[in-house]
PDB file of C-alpha atoms in Angstrom:
ATOM      1  CA  LEU A   1       0.000   0.000   0.000  1.00 77.00           C
ATOM      2  CA  THR A   2       1.246   3.451  -0.915  1.00 88.00           C
ATOM      3  CA  ALA A   3      -0.808   6.581  -0.264  1.00 88.00           C
ATOM      4  CA  ALA A   4      -0.089  10.292  -0.162  1.00 88.00           C
ATOM      5  CA  ASN A   5      -1.925  13.559   0.339  1.00 91.00           C
ATOM      6  CA  GLN A   6      -0.918  17.119   1.211  1.00 90.00           C
ATOM      7  CA  HIS A   7      -0.263  16.114   4.837  1.00 94.00           C
ATOM      8  CA  ILE A   8       1.598  12.804   4.760  1.00 96.00           C
ATOM      9  CA  ALA A   9       2.920  10.023   2.544  1.00 96.00           C
ATOM     10  CA  VAL A  10       2.546   6.426   3.731  1.00 97.00           C
ATOM     11  CA  ARG A  11       4.053   3.158   2.587  1.00 97.00           C
ATOM     12  CA  ALA A  12       2.670   0.088   4.360  1.00 96.00           C
ATOM     13  CA  ALA A  13       3.776  -3.525   4.249  1.00 96.00           C
ATOM     14  CA  VAL A  14       3.251  -6.776   6.128  1.00 96.00           C
ATOM     15  CA  SER A  15       6.138  -8.943   7.349  1.00 96.00           C
ATOM     16  CA  ASP A  16       4.703 -12.258   6.131  1.00 92.00           C
ATOM     17  CA  ALA A  17       2.364 -12.887   3.221  1.00 88.00           C
ATOM     18  CA  GLN A  18       1.596 -16.422   4.464  1.00 92.00           C
ATOM     19  CA  VAL A  19       0.107 -17.171   7.879  1.00 92.00           C
ATOM     20  CA  ALA A  20      -1.104 -20.111   9.929  1.00 89.00           C
ATOM     21  CA  PRO A  21      -2.792 -20.358  13.317  1.00 90.00           C
ATOM     22  CA  GLY A  22      -0.340 -18.969  15.880  1.00 91.00           C
ATOM     23  CA  SER A  23       1.602 -16.865  13.329  1.00 92.00           C
ATOM     24  CA  ARG A  24       2.618 -13.388  14.457  1.00 96.00           C
ATOM     25  CA  VAL A  25       2.971 -10.800  11.709  1.00 96.00           C
ATOM     26  CA  THR A  26       4.042  -7.175  11.752  1.00 97.00           C
ATOM     27  CA  LEU A  27       2.260  -4.398   9.918  1.00 97.00           C
ATOM     28  CA  ALA A  28       4.797  -1.653   9.173  1.00 98.00           C
ATOM     29  CA  PHE A  29       3.860   1.911   8.216  1.00 98.00           C
ATOM     30  CA  ASP A  30       6.626   4.175   6.883  1.00 98.00           C
ATOM     31  CA  ILE A  31       5.299   7.708   7.235  1.00 98.00           C
ATOM     32  CA  THR A  32       6.714  10.940   5.866  1.00 97.00           C
ATOM     33  CA  PRO A  33       5.032  14.158   7.016  1.00 97.00           C
ATOM     34  CA  GLY A  34       4.593  16.781   4.293  1.00 95.00           C
ATOM     35  CA  ARG A  35       6.794  19.843   4.088  1.00 92.00           C
ATOM     36  CA  ARG A  36       6.481  21.928   7.287  1.00 92.00           C
ATOM     37  CA  MET A  37       3.898  19.427   8.604  1.00 95.00           C
ATOM     38  CA  HIS A  38       3.828  17.464  11.825  1.00 96.00           C
ATOM     39  CA  VAL A  39       1.613  14.717  13.235  1.00 97.00           C
ATOM     40  CA  TYR A  40       1.045  14.093  16.915  1.00 97.00           C
ATOM     41  CA  ALA A  41       2.893  11.480  18.954  1.00 98.00           C
ATOM     42  CA  PRO A  42       1.683   9.715  22.111  1.00 97.00           C
ATOM     43  CA  GLY A  43       1.422  12.158  24.995  1.00 95.00           C
ATOM     44  CA  ALA A  44      -0.175  14.917  22.915  1.00 93.00           C
ATOM     45  CA  ASP A  45      -3.663  16.191  23.772  1.00 90.00           C
ATOM     46  CA  TYR A  46      -4.552  16.057  20.074  1.00 91.00           C
ATOM     47  CA  GLN A  47      -5.349  13.163  17.692  1.00 94.00           C
ATOM     48  CA  VAL A  48      -2.271  10.943  18.007  1.00 97.00           C
ATOM     49  CA  ILE A  49      -1.283   9.071  14.851  1.00 98.00           C
ATOM     50  CA  GLY A  50      -2.235   5.423  15.199  1.00 97.00           C
ATOM     51  CA  VAL A  51      -3.129   2.148  13.542  1.00 97.00           C
ATOM     52  CA  ALA A  52      -6.786   1.158  13.994  1.00 97.00           C
ATOM     53  CA  LEU A  53      -7.599  -2.401  12.951  1.00 97.00           C
ATOM     54  CA  ASP A  54     -11.116  -3.368  11.970  1.00 97.00           C
ATOM     55  CA  PRO A  55     -12.538  -6.058  14.300  1.00 94.00           C
ATOM     56  CA  GLN A  56     -11.446  -9.511  13.196  1.00 91.00           C
ATOM     57  CA  PRO A  57     -12.231 -12.462  15.492  1.00 90.00           C
ATOM     58  CA  LEU A  58      -9.280 -14.483  14.150  1.00 92.00           C
ATOM     59  CA  LEU A  59      -6.722 -11.893  15.281  1.00 94.00           C
ATOM     60  CA  VAL A  60      -5.076 -11.140  18.583  1.00 94.00           C
ATOM     61  CA  GLU A  61      -4.000  -7.490  18.415  1.00 95.00           C
ATOM     62  CA  HIS A  62      -0.837  -6.128  20.003  1.00 97.00           C
ATOM     63  CA  ASP A  63      -0.051  -2.487  20.806  1.00 97.00           C
ATOM     64  CA  THR A  64       1.312  -0.105  18.204  1.00 97.00           C
ATOM     65  CA  VAL A  65       5.046   0.511  18.622  1.00 98.00           C
ATOM     66  CA  TYR A  66       6.054   4.171  18.350  1.00 98.00           C
ATOM     67  CA  PRO A  67       9.537   5.596  17.786  1.00 98.00           C
ATOM     68  CA  PRO A  68      10.857   8.442  19.947  1.00 98.00           C
ATOM     69  CA  SER A  69       9.203  11.771  19.130  1.00 97.00           C
ATOM     70  CA  GLU A  70      10.431  15.348  19.279  1.00 97.00           C
ATOM     71  CA  ILE A  71       8.930  18.336  21.065  1.00 97.00           C
ATOM     72  CA  TYR A  72       7.402  21.011  18.871  1.00 95.00           C
ATOM     73  CA  HIS A  73       6.944  24.521  20.245  1.00 92.00           C
ATOM     74  CA  PHE A  74       3.770  26.045  18.841  1.00 84.00           C
ATOM     75  CA  VAL A  75       4.591  29.710  19.427  1.00 82.00           C
ATOM     76  CA  PRO A  76       1.094  31.292  19.044  1.00 79.00           C
ATOM     77  CA  LEU A  77      -0.197  29.260  22.028  1.00 83.00           C
ATOM     78  CA  ASP A  78       3.195  28.849  23.729  1.00 89.00           C
ATOM     79  CA  GLU A  79       2.474  25.122  23.621  1.00 90.00           C
ATOM     80  CA  ARG A  80       4.997  22.278  23.559  1.00 94.00           C
ATOM     81  CA  VAL A  81       3.754  18.952  22.189  1.00 95.00           C
ATOM     82  CA  PRO A  82       5.317  15.625  21.152  1.00 98.00           C
ATOM     83  CA  VAL A  83       5.247  15.259  17.366  1.00 97.00           C
ATOM     84  CA  TYR A  84       6.823  13.604  14.341  1.00 98.00           C
ATOM     85  CA  MET A  85       8.178  15.982  11.700  1.00 97.00           C
ATOM     86  CA  GLN A  86      10.727  13.658  10.065  1.00 97.00           C
ATOM     87  CA  PRO A  87      10.097  10.283   8.363  1.00 98.00           C
ATOM     88  CA  PHE A  88       9.306   7.555  10.911  1.00 98.00           C
ATOM     89  CA  ARG A  89       7.918   4.017  11.210  1.00 98.00           C
ATOM     90  CA  LEU A  90       4.982   2.673  13.197  1.00 98.00           C
ATOM     91  CA  THR A  91       4.585  -1.071  13.654  1.00 98.00           C
ATOM     92  CA  ARG A  92       1.640  -3.088  14.858  1.00 97.00           C
ATOM     93  CA  ASP A  93       1.833  -6.828  15.452  1.00 97.00           C
ATOM     94  CA  VAL A  94      -1.093  -9.199  15.169  1.00 97.00           C
ATOM     95  CA  THR A  95      -1.189 -12.899  15.978  1.00 96.00           C
ATOM     96  CA  ILE A  96      -3.438 -15.294  14.112  1.00 94.00           C
ATOM     97  CA  ALA A  97      -5.534 -17.004  16.789  1.00 92.00           C
ATOM     98  CA  ALA A  98      -4.673 -20.660  17.380  1.00 89.00           C
ATOM     99  CA  THR A  99      -7.699 -21.755  19.410  1.00 89.00           C
ATOM    100  CA  LYS A 100      -9.634 -24.810  18.247  1.00 89.00           C
ATOM    101  CA  GLU A 101     -12.429 -22.487  17.088  1.00 88.00           C
ATOM    102  CA  ALA A 102      -9.972 -20.333  15.115  1.00 88.00           C
ATOM    103  CA  GLN A 103      -8.330 -23.367  13.554  1.00 86.00           C
ATOM    104  CA  GLN A 104     -11.778 -24.633  12.553  1.00 86.00           C
ATOM    105  CA  ALA A 105     -12.657 -21.222  11.054  1.00 86.00           C
ATOM    106  CA  LEU A 106      -9.344 -21.045   9.157  1.00 87.00           C
ATOM    107  CA  ARG A 107      -9.678 -24.576   7.772  1.00 85.00           C
ATOM    108  CA  GLY A 108     -10.432 -24.274   4.097  1.00 82.00           C
ATOM    109  CA  MET A 109      -9.803 -20.515   4.004  1.00 88.00           C
ATOM    110  CA  GLU A 110      -7.326 -19.501   1.334  1.00 91.00           C
ATOM    111  CA  THR A 111      -6.900 -15.874   2.432  1.00 93.00           C
ATOM    112  CA  LEU A 112      -7.334 -13.831   5.582  1.00 93.00           C
ATOM    113  CA  THR A 113      -8.044 -10.135   5.061  1.00 93.00           C
ATOM    114  CA  LEU A 114      -6.730  -7.516   7.500  1.00 95.00           C
ATOM    115  CA  THR A 115      -8.291  -4.073   7.154  1.00 96.00           C
ATOM    116  CA  GLY A 116      -8.149  -0.866   9.092  1.00 97.00           C
ATOM    117  CA  LYS A 117      -6.938   2.684   8.868  1.00 97.00           C
ATOM    118  CA  LEU A 118      -4.045   4.899   9.809  1.00 97.00           C
ATOM    119  CA  GLU A 119      -5.604   7.731  11.812  1.00 97.00           C
ATOM    120  CA  TYR A 120      -3.863  11.071  12.310  1.00 97.00           C
ATOM    121  CA  GLN A 121      -4.167  14.826  12.612  1.00 96.00           C
ATOM    122  CA  ALA A 122      -1.643  16.924  10.698  1.00 95.00           C
ATOM    123  CA  CYS A 123      -0.702  20.526  11.373  1.00 93.00           C
ATOM    124  CA  ASP A 124       1.687  23.042   9.938  1.00 90.00           C
ATOM    125  CA  ASP A 125       3.072  26.100  11.718  1.00 84.00           C
ATOM    126  CA  LYS A 126      -0.259  27.962  11.356  1.00 86.00           C
ATOM    127  CA  ILE A 127      -3.158  25.514  10.892  1.00 88.00           C
ATOM    128  CA  CYS A 128      -4.265  22.218  12.401  1.00 90.00           C
ATOM    129  CA  PHE A 129      -6.243  20.267   9.843  1.00 94.00           C
ATOM    130  CA  ARG A 130      -9.203  18.033  10.639  1.00 95.00           C
ATOM    131  CA  PRO A 131      -8.365  14.512  11.802  1.00 96.00           C
ATOM    132  CA  ASN A 132      -8.026  12.185   8.827  1.00 95.00           C
ATOM    133  CA  ALA A 133      -7.618   8.474   8.088  1.00 96.00           C
ATOM    134  CA  ILE A 134      -5.991   6.437   5.336  1.00 96.00           C
ATOM    135  CA  PRO A 135      -7.535   2.967   4.871  1.00 96.00           C
ATOM    136  CA  PHE A 136      -5.385  -0.132   4.383  1.00 95.00           C
ATOM    137  CA  LYS A 137      -6.004  -3.740   3.413  1.00 95.00           C
ATOM    138  CA  PHE A 138      -3.694  -6.755   3.488  1.00 95.00           C
ATOM    139  CA  GLU A 139      -4.575 -10.140   1.961  1.00 94.00           C
ATOM    140  CA  LEU A 140      -2.673 -12.915   3.733  1.00 94.00           C
ATOM    141  CA  LYS A 141      -2.443 -16.433   2.329  1.00 94.00           C
ATOM    142  CA  VAL A 142      -3.530 -19.017   4.898  1.00 92.00           C
ATOM    143  CA  LYS A 143      -1.421 -22.150   5.139  1.00 87.00           C
ATOM    144  CA  PRO A 144      -2.643 -25.199   7.053  1.00 69.00           C
ATOM    145  CA  LEU A 145      -1.323 -25.902  10.537  1.00 61.00           C
ATOM    146  CA  ASP A 146       1.186 -28.769  10.418  1.00 57.00           C
ATOM    147  CA  ARG A 147       0.570 -31.427  13.036  1.00 52.00           C
ATOM    148  CA  PRO A 148       2.754 -34.519  13.578  1.00 47.00           C
TER     149      PRO A 148
END
């Protein structure tokens, strides 16, 4: 997935294209804020950039991993907030459920679809734009669980 708008450019990928019950995969989002733009990091009182997965009963979700941020001084309000202004990467791991019910549900499935959106609010040195979201979709090939 590659997407871009006036605020950010995003390249997303998944660590493994093939999964089985118990597999853990990483969704990686390489994000480049636009010129003179920033997006909010954890700890800000604004819409923090994040990965929102659509509900999927066959997934166990793990927390998004954030890189270190920098402090931006918004002079008009004399406000200091954690932001990302340089290219950075967010990752979000998911594990394919391995319960008997999940294995039963995955049996015969050829693909497992992961969908969601990258949510963010971008600002420049004068304006904060409305919160926005970029949808994503990954099709993972399901391989059968090997049992001795």
